[in-house]
PDB file of C-alpha atoms and ligand atoms in Angstrom:
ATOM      1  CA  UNK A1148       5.616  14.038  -0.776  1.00  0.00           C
ATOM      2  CA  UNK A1149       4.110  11.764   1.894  1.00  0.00           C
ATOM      3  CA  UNK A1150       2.781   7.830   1.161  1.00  0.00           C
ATOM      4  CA  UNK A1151       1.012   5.720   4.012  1.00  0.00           C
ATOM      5  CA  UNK A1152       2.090   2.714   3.583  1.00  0.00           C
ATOM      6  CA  UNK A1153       2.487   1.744   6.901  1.00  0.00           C
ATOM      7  CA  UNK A1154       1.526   3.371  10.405  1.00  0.00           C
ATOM      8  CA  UNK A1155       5.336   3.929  10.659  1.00  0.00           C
ATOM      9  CA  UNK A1156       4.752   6.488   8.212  1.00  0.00           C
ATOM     10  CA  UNK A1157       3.276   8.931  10.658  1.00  0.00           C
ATOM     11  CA  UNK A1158       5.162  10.323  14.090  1.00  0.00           C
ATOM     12  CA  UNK A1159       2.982  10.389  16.713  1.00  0.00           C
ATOM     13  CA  UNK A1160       2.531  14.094  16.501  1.00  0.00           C
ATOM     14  CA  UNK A1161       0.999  13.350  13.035  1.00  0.00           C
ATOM     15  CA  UNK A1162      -1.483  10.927  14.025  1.00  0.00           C
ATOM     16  CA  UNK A1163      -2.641  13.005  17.140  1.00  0.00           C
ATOM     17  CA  UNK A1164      -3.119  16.263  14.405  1.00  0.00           C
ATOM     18  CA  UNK A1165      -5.166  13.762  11.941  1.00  0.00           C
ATOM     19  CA  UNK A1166      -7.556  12.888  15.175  1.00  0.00           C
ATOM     20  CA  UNK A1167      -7.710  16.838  15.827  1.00  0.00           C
ATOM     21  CA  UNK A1168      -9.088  16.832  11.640  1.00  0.00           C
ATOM     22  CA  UNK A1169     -11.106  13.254  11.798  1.00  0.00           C
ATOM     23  CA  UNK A1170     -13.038  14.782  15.234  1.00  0.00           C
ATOM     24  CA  UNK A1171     -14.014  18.758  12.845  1.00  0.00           C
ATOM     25  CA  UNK A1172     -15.009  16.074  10.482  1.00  0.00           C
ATOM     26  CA  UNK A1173     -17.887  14.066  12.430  1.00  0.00           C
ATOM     27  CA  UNK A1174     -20.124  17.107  11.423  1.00  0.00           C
ATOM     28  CA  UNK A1175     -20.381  15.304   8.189  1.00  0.00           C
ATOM     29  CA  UNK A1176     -20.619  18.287   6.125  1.00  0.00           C
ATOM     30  CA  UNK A1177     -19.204  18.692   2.953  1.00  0.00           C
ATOM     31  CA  UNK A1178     -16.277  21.010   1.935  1.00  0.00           C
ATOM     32  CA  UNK A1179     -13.942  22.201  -0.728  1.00  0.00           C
ATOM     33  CA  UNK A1180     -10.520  21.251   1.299  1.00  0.00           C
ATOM     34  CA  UNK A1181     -10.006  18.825  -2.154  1.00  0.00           C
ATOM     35  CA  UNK A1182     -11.907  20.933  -4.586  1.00  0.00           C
ATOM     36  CA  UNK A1183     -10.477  19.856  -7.836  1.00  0.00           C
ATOM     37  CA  UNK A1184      -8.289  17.287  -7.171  1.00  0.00           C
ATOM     38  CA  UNK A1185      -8.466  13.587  -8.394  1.00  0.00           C
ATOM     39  CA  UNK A1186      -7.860  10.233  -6.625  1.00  0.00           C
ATOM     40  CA  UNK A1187      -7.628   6.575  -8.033  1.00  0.00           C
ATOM     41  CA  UNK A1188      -8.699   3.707  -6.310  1.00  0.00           C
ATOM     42  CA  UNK A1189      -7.484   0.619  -7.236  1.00  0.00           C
ATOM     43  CA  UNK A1190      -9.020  -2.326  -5.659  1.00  0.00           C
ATOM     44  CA  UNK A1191      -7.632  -5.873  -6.593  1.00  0.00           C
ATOM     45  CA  UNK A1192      -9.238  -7.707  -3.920  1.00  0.00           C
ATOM     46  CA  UNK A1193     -12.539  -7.279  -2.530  1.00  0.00           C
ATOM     47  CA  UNK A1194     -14.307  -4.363   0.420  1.00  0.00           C
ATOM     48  CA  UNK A1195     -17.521  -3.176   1.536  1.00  0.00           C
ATOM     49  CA  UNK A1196     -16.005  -0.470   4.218  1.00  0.00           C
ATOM     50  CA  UNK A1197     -12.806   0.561   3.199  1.00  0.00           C
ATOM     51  CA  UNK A1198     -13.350   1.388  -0.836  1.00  0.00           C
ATOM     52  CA  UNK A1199     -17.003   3.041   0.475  1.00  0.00           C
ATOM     53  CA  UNK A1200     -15.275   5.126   2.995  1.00  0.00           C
ATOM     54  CA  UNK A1201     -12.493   6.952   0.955  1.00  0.00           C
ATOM     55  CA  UNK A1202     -14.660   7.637  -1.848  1.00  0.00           C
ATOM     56  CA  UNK A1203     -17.059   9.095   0.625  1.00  0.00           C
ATOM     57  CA  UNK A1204     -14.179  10.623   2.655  1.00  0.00           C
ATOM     58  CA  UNK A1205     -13.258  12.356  -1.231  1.00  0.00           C
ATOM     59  CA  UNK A1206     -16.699  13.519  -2.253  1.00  0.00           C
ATOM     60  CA  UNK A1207     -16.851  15.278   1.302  1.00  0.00           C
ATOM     61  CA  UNK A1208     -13.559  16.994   0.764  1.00  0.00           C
ATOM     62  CA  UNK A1209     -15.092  18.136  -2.817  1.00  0.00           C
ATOM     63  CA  UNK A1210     -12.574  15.671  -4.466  1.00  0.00           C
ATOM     64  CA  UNK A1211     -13.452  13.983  -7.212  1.00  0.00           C
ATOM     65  CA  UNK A1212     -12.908   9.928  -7.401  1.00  0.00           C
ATOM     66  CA  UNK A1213     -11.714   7.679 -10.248  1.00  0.00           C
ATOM     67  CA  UNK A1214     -12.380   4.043  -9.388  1.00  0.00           C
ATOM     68  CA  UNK A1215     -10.616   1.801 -11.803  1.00  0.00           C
ATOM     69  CA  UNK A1216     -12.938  -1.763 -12.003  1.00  0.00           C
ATOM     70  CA  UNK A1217      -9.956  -4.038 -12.287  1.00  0.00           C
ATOM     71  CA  UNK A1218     -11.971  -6.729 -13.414  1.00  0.00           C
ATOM     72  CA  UNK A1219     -12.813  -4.990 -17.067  1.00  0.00           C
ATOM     73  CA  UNK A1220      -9.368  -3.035 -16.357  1.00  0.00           C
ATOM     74  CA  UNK A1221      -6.261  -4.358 -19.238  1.00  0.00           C
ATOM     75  CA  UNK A1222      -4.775  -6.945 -16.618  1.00  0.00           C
ATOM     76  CA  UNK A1223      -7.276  -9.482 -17.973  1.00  0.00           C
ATOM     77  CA  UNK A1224      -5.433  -8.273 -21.144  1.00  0.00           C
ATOM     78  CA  UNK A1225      -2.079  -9.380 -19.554  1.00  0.00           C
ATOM     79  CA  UNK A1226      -0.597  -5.854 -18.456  1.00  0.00           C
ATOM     80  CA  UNK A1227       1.523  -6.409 -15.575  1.00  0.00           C
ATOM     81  CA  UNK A1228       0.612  -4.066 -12.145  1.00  0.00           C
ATOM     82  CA  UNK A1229       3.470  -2.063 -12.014  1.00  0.00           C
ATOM     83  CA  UNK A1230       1.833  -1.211 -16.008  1.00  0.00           C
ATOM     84  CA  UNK A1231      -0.992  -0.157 -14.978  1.00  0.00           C
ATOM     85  CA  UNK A1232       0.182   1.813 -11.865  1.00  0.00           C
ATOM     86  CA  UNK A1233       3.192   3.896 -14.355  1.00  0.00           C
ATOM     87  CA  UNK A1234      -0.440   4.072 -16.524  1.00  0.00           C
ATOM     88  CA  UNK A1235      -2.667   5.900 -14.227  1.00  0.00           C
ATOM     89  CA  UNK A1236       0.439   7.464 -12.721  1.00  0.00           C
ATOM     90  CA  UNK A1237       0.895   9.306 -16.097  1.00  0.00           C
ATOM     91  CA  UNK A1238      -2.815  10.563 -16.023  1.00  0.00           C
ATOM     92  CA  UNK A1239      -1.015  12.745 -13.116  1.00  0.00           C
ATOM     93  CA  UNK A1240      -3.903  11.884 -10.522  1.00  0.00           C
ATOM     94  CA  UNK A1241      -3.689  13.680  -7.524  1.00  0.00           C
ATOM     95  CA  UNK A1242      -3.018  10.258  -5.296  1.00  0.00           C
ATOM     96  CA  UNK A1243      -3.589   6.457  -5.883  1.00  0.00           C
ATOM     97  CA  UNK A1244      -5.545   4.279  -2.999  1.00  0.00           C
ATOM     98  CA  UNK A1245      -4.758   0.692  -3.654  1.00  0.00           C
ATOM     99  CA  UNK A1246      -5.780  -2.722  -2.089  1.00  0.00           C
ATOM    100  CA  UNK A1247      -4.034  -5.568  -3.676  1.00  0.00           C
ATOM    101  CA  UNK A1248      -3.587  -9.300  -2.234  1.00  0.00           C
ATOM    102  CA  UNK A1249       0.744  -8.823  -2.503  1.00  0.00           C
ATOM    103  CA  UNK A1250       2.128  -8.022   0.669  1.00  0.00           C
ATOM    104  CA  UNK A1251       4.483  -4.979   0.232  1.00  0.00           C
ATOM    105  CA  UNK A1252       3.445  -4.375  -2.870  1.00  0.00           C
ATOM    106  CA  UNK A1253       2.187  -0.582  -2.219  1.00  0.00           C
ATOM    107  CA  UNK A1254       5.233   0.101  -0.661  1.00  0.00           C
ATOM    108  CA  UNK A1255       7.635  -0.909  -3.851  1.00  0.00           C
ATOM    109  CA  UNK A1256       5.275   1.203  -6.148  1.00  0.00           C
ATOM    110  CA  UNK A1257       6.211   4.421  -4.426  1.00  0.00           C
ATOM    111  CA  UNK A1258       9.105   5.304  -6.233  1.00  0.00           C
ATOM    112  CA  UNK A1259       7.524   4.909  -9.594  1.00  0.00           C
ATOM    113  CA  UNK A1260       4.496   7.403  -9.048  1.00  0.00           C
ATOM    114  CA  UNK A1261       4.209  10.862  -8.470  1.00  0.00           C
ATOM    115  CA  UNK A1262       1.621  11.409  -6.394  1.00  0.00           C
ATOM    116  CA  UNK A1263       1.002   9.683  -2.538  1.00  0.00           C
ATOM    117  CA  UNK A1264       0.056   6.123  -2.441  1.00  0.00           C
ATOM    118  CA  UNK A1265      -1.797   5.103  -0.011  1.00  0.00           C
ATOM    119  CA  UNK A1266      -2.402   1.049   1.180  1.00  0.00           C
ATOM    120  CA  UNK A1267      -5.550   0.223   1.795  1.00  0.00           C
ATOM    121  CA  UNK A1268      -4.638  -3.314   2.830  1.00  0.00           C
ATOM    122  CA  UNK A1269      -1.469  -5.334   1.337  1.00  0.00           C
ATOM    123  CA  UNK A1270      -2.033  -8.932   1.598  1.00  0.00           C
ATOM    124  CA  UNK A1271      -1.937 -10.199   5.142  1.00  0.00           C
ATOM    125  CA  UNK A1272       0.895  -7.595   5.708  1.00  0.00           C
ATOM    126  CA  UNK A1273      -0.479  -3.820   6.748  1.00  0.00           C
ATOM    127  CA  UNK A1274      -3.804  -2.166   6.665  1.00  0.00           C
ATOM    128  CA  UNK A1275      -2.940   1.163   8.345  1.00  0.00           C
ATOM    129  CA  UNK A1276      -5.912   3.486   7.601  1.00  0.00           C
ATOM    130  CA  UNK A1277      -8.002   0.733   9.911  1.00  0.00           C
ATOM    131  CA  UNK A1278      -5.524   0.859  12.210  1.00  0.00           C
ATOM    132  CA  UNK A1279      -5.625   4.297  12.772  1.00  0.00           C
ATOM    133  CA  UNK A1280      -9.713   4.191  12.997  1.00  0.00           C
ATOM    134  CA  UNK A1281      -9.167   1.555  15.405  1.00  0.00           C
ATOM    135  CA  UNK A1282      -6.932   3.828  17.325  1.00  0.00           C
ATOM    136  CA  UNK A1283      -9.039   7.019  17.121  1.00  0.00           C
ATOM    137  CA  UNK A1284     -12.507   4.871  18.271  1.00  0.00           C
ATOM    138  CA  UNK A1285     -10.047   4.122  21.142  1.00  0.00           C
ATOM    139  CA  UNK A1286      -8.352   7.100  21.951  1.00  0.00           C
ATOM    140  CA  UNK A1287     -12.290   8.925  21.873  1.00  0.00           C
ATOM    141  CA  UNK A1288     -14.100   6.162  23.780  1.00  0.00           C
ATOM    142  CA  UNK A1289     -11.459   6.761  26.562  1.00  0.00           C
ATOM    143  CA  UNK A1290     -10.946  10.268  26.105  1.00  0.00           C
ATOM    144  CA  UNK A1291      -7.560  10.286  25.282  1.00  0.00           C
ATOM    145  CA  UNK A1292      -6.209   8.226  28.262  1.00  0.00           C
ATOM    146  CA  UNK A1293      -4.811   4.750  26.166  1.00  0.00           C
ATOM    147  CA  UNK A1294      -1.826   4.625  28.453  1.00  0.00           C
ATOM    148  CA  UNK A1295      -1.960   1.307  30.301  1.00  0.00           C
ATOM    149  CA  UNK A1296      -4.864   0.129  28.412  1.00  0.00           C
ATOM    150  CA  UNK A1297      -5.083  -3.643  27.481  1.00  0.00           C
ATOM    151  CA  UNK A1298      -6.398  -4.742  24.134  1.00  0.00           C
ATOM    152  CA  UNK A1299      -7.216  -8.755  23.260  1.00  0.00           C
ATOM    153  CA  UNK A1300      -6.654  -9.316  19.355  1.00  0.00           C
ATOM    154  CA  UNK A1301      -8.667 -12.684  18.887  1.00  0.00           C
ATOM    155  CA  UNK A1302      -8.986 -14.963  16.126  1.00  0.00           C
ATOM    156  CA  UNK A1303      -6.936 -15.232  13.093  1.00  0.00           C
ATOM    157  CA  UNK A1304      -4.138 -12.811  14.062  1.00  0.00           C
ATOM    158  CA  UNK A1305      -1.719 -14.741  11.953  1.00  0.00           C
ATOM    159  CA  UNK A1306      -3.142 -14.067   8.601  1.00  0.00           C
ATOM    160  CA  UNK A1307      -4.754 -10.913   9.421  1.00  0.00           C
ATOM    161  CA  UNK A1308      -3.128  -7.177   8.309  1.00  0.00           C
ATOM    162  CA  UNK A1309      -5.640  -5.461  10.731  1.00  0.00           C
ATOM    163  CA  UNK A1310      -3.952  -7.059  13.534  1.00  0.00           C
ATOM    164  CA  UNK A1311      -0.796  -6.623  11.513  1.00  0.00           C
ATOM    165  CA  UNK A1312      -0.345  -2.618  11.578  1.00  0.00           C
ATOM    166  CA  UNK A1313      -2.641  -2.877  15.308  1.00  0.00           C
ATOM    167  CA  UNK A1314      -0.202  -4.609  16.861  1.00  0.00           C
ATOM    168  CA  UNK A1315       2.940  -1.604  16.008  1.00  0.00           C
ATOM    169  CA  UNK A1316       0.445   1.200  16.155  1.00  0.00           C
ATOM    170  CA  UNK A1317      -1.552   1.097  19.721  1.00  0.00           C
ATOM    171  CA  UNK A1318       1.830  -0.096  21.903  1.00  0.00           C
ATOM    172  CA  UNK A1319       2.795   3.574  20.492  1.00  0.00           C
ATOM    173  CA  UNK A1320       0.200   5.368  22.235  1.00  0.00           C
ATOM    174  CA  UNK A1321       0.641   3.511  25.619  1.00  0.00           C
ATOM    175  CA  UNK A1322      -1.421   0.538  25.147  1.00  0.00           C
ATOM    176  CA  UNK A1323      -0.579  -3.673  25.960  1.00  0.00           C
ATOM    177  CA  UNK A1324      -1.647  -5.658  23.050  1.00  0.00           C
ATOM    178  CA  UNK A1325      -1.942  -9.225  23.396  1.00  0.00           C
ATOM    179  CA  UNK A1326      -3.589 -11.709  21.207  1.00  0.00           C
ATOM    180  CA  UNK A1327      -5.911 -14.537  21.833  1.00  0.00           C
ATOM    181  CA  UNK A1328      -5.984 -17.420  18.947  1.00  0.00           C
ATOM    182  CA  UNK A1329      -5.809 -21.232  18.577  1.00  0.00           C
ATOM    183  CA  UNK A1330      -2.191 -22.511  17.895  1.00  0.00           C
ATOM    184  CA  UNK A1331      -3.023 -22.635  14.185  1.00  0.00           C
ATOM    185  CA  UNK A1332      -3.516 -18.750  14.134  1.00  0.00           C
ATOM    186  CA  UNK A1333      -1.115 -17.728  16.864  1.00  0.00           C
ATOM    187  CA  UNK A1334       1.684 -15.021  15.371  1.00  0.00           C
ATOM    188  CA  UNK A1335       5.200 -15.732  15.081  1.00  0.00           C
ATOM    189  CA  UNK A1336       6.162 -12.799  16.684  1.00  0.00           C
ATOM    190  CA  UNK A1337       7.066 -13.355  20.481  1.00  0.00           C
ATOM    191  CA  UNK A1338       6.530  -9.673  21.332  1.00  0.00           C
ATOM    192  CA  UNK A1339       3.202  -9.866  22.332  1.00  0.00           C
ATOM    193  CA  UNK A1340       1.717 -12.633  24.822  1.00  0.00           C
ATOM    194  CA  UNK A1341      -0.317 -15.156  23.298  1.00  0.00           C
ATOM    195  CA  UNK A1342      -3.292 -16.660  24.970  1.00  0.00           C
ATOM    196  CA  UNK A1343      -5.524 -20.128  23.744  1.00  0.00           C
ATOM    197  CA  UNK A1344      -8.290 -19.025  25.660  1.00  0.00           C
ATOM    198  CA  UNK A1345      -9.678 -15.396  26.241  1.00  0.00           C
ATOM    199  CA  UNK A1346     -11.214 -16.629  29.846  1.00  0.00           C
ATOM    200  CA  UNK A1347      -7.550 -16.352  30.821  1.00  0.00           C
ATOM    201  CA  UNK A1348      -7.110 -12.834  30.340  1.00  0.00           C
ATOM    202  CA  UNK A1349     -10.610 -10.791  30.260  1.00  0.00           C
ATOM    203  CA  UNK A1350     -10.808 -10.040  33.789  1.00  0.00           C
ATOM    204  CA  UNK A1351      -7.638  -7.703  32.534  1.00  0.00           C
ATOM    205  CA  UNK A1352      -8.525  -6.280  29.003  1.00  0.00           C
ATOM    206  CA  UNK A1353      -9.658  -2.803  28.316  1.00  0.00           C
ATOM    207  CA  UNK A1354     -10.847  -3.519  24.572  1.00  0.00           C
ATOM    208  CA  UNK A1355     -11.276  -6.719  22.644  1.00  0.00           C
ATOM    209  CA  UNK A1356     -10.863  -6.763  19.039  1.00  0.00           C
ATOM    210  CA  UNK A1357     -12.251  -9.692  16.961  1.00  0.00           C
ATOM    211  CA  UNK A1358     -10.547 -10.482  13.717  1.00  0.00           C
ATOM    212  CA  UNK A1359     -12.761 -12.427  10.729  1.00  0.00           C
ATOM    213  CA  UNK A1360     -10.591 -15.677   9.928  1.00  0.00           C
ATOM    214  CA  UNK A1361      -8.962 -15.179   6.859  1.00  0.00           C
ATOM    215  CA  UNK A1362      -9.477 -18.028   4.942  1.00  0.00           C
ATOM    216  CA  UNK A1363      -9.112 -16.840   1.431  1.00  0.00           C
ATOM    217  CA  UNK A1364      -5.093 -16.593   2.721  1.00  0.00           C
ATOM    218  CA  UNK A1365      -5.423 -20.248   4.140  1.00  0.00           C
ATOM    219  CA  UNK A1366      -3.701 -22.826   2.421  1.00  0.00           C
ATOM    220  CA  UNK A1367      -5.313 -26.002   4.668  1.00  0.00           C
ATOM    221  CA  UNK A1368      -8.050 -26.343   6.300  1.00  0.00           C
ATOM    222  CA  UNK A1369      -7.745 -25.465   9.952  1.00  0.00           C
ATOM    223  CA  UNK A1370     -11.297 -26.198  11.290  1.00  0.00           C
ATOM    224  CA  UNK A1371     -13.813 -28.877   9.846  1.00  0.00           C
ATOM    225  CA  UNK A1372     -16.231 -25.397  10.329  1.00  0.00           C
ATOM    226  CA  UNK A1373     -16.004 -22.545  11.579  1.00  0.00           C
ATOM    227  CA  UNK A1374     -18.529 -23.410  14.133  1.00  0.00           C
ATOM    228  CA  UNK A1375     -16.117 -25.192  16.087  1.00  0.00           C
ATOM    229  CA  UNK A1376     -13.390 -22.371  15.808  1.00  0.00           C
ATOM    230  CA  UNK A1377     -16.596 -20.366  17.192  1.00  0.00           C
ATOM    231  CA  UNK A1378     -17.249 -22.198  19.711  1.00  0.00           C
ATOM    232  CA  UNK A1379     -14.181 -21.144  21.716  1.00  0.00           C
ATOM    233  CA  UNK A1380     -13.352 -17.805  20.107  1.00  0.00           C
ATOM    234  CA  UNK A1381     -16.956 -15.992  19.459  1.00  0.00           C
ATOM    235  CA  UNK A1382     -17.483 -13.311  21.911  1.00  0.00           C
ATOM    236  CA  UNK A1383     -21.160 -13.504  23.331  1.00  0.00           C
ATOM    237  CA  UNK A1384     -22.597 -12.049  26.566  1.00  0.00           C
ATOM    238  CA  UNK A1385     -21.042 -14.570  28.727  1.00  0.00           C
ATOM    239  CA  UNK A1386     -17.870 -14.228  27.429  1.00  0.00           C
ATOM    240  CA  UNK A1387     -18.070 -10.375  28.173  1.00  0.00           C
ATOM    241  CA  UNK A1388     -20.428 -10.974  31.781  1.00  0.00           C
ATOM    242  CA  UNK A1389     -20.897  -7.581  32.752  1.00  0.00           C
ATOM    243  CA  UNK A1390     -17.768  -6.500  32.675  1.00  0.00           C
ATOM    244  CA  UNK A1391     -17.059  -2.569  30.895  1.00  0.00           C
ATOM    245  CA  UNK A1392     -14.533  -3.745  27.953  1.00  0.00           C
ATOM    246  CA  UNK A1393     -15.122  -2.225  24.595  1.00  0.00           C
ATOM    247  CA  UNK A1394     -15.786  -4.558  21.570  1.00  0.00           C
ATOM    248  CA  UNK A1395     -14.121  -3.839  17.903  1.00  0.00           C
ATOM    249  CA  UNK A1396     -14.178  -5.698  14.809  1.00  0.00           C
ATOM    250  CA  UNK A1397     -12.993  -4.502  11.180  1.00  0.00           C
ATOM    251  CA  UNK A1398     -15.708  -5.916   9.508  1.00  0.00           C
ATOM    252  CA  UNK A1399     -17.292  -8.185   7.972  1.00  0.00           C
ATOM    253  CA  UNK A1400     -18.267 -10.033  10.735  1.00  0.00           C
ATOM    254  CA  UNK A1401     -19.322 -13.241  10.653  1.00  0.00           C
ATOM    255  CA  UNK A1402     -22.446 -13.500  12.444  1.00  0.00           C
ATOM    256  CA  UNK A1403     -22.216 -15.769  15.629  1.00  0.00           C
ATOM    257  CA  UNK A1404     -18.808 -17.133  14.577  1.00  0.00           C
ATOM    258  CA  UNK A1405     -16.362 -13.746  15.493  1.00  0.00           C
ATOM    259  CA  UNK A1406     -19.304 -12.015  17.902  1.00  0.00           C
ATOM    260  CA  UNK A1407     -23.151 -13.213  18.750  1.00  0.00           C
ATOM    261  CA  UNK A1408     -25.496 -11.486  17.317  1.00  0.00           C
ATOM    262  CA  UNK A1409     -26.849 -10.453  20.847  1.00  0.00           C
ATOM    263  CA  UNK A1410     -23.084  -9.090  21.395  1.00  0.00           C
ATOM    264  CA  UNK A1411     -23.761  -7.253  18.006  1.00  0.00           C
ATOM    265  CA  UNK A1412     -26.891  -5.281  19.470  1.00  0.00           C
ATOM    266  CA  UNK A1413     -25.043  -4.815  22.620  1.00  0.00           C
ATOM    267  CA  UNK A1414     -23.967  -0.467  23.809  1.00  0.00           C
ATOM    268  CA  UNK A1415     -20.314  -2.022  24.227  1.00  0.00           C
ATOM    269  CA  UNK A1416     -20.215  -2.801  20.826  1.00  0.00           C
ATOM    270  CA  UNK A1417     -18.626   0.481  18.698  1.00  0.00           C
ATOM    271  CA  UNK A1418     -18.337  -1.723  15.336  1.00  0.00           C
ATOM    272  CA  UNK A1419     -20.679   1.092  13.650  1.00  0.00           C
ATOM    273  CA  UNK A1420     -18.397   3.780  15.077  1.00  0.00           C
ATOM    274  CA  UNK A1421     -15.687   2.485  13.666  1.00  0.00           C
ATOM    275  CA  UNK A1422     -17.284   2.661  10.154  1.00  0.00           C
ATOM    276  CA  UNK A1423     -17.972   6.282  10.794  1.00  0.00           C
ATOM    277  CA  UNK A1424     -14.383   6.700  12.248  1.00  0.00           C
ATOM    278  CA  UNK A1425     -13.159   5.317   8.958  1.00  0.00           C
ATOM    279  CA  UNK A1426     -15.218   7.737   7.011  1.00  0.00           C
ATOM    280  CA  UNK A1427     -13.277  10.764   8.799  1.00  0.00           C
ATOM    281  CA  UNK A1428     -10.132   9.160   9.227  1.00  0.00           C
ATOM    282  CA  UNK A1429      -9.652   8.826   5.958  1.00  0.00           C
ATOM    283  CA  UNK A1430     -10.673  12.703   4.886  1.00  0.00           C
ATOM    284  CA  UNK A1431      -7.941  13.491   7.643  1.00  0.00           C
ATOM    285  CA  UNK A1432      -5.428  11.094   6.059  1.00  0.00           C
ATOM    286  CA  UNK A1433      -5.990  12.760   2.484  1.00  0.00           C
ATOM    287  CA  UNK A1434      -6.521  16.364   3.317  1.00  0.00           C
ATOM    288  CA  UNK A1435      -2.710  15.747   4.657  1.00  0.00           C
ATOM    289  CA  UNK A1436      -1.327  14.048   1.718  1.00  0.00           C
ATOM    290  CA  UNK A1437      -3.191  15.699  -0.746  1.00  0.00           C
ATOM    291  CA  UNK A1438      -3.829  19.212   0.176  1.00  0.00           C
ATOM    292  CA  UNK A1439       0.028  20.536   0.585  1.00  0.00           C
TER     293      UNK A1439
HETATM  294  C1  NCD B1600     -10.497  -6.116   6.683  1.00  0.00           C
HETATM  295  C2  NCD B1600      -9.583  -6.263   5.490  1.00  0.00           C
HETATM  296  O1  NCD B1600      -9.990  -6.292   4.347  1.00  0.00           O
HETATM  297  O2  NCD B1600      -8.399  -6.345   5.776  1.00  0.00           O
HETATM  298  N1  NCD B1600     -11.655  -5.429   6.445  1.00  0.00           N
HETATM  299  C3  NCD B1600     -11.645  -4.075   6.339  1.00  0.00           C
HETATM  300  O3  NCD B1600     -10.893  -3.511   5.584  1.00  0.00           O
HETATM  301  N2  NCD B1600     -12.469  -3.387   7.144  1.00  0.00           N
HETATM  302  C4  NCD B1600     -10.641  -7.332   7.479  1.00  0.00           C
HETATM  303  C5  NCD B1600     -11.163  -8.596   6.842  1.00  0.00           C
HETATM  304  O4  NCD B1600     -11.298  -8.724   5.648  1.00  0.00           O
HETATM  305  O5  NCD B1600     -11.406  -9.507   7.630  1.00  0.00           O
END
C-alpha cells in the first residue's frame, strides 16, 4: 500500500505515468475507475481548491466521498486526532485525504490506518498534490522540456508548504528554483539562491510562482500592511514587461498584493489551469492508490 505524503513518495517514473492519466483526464468525463469505493476527507484547516478538487476528482472516478465537518466532528468533544483517525480508519474507508495545521502529522498516522493517506497540506511543511499540479501545468505549458528551466518562488517562501514540496519536486525534473522574498520570509535552507528583489533575476526566469503570505503561521507582525510587502513583491505588468515567463499562484490570491489584477487577466497567467490541473491530478493520484 502506497501513502503521499510527500513528493518523495513517487519515483520519477511514477509522476511522469500520473501526467500520462491527469492529461486522458482533461476530457472531464466521468468514469467508474473508483466505482464503489469510499474516501474521507478530513479537513482541519481551511480550502476553497484543494477539498473542491478531490471530491470532484472522486465523483469523476465514480467514487463516492465522505467529508467529515470537523467542526461538529467529537474533537470539540475532546477526542484526540490520532482517535478519530483509528475511528474512521475502522469504518475501513477506501483512503483518508487530510489537511491539518501539524507539520508531519499525515506522515506519523500512516502506520495506524489501513488504507493510503494522502496530505493535502501539513502545516507549513508539504503540500505535494499542488506540487505535482504545479509541475504538470509546467511540464504541459513547455511540452515536456523543464530541463534548464528557471522558476522564481516569491513571497512568503518561509512559511509556505507549496514552496515547501516545490522546491524538492521541480529540481527533479531538471528545473533551477530560486526564491525571491524579503529577509523576514527568506528560507533557511541555503540550497537555493535567495534574491530581495525579483528585478535582479527576471531577465533569467522561465516561470514565476507567487506564494499568498501566510500569516495565520506568523507569530509577529512582519509588515505594518501588506500593501507595503506589495509594493515590492506584487507582480504587475511592469514587473513582467513583455517578457514570455509563465505566472503561477496556488491560490487564494490576494488581489493586487501577490499579482495585479491586470496581471490576473493577463494570457501568461495559467492560475485557472492550475485549478483544472488539480482537478485531474488528483483523479491520477487516487486511481493509483486506490484502484490496485
Ligand atoms: C495553499 C495551501 O493551503 O497551502 N492553497 C492551496 O492549497 N491551493 C496556499 C495558501 O493557502 O496560501
Amino acid at each position: 500500500m502506497q501513502h503521499l505524503i510527500r513528493t518523495a513518495d513517487f519515483s520519477k517514473e511514477e509522476i511522469l505515468e500520473l501526467f500520462n492519466d491527469a492529461r486522458e483526464f482533461l476530457d472531464m468525463k466521468t468514469r467508474d475507475v473508483l466505482k464503489g469505493k469510499i474516501i474521507v476527507t478530513l479537513f482541519f484547516e481551511n480550502s476553497t481548491r484543494t477539498r473542491s478538487a478531490f471530491e470532484i476528482a472522486a465523483k469523476r472516478l465514480g467514487a463516492e466521498i465522505v467529508s467529515l465537518d470537523v467542526g461538529t466532528s467529537s474533537r470539540s468533544k475532546g477526542e484526540t486526532i490520532f482517535d478519530t483517525v483509528a475511528n474512521i480508519n475502522a469504518m475501513k474507508p477506501d483512503a483518508i485525504i487530510m489537511r491539518h495545521s501539524d507539520c508531519g502529522l499525515p506522515g506519523t498516522l500512516v502506520n495506524h490506518v489501513d488504507c493510503p493517506i494522502i496530505n493535502a497540506g501539513d502545516g507549513k511543511h508539504a503540500h505535494p498534490t499542488q506540487a505535482l499540479l504545479d509541475l504538470f501545468t509546467i511540464v504541459e505549458h513547455f511540452d515536456g522540456q523543464t530541463d534548464g528551466k528557471k522558476v522564481a518562488i516569491v513571497g512568503d517562501v518561509r512559511t509556505s508548504r507549496v514552496a515547501g514540496s516545490n522546491r524538492k519536486l521541480l529540481p527533479r525534473f531538471g528545473m533551477e528554483v530560486c526564491f525571491v522574498a524579503p529577509e523576514c520570509f527568506q528560507h533557511e535552507s541555503s540550497d537555493h539562491k535567495q534574491h530581495n528583489n525579483i528585478s535582479e533575476i527576471i531577465d533569467e526566469v522561465d516561470v514565476v510562482m507567487s506564494l499568498r503570505t501566510q500569516l495565520e503561521r506568523h507569530n509577529e507582525i512582519y509588515f505594518q500592511s501588506l500593501n507595503d510587502y506589495a509594493k515590492d513583491y506584487c507582480i504587475t505588468k511592469d514587473t513582467f514587461g513583455d517578457r514570455n515567463i509563465l505566472l503561477l499562484h496556488p491560490g487564494p490570491v490576494n488581489r493586487n498584493v501577490d499579482i495585479s489584477d491586470e496581471m490576473l487577466v493577463d494570457p501568461r497567467n495559467k492560475v485557472l489551469e492550475q485549478v483544472t490541473n488539480g482537478v485531474v491530478v488528483r483523479m491520477a493520484i487516487l486511481k493509483k492508490l486506490i484502484k490496485q
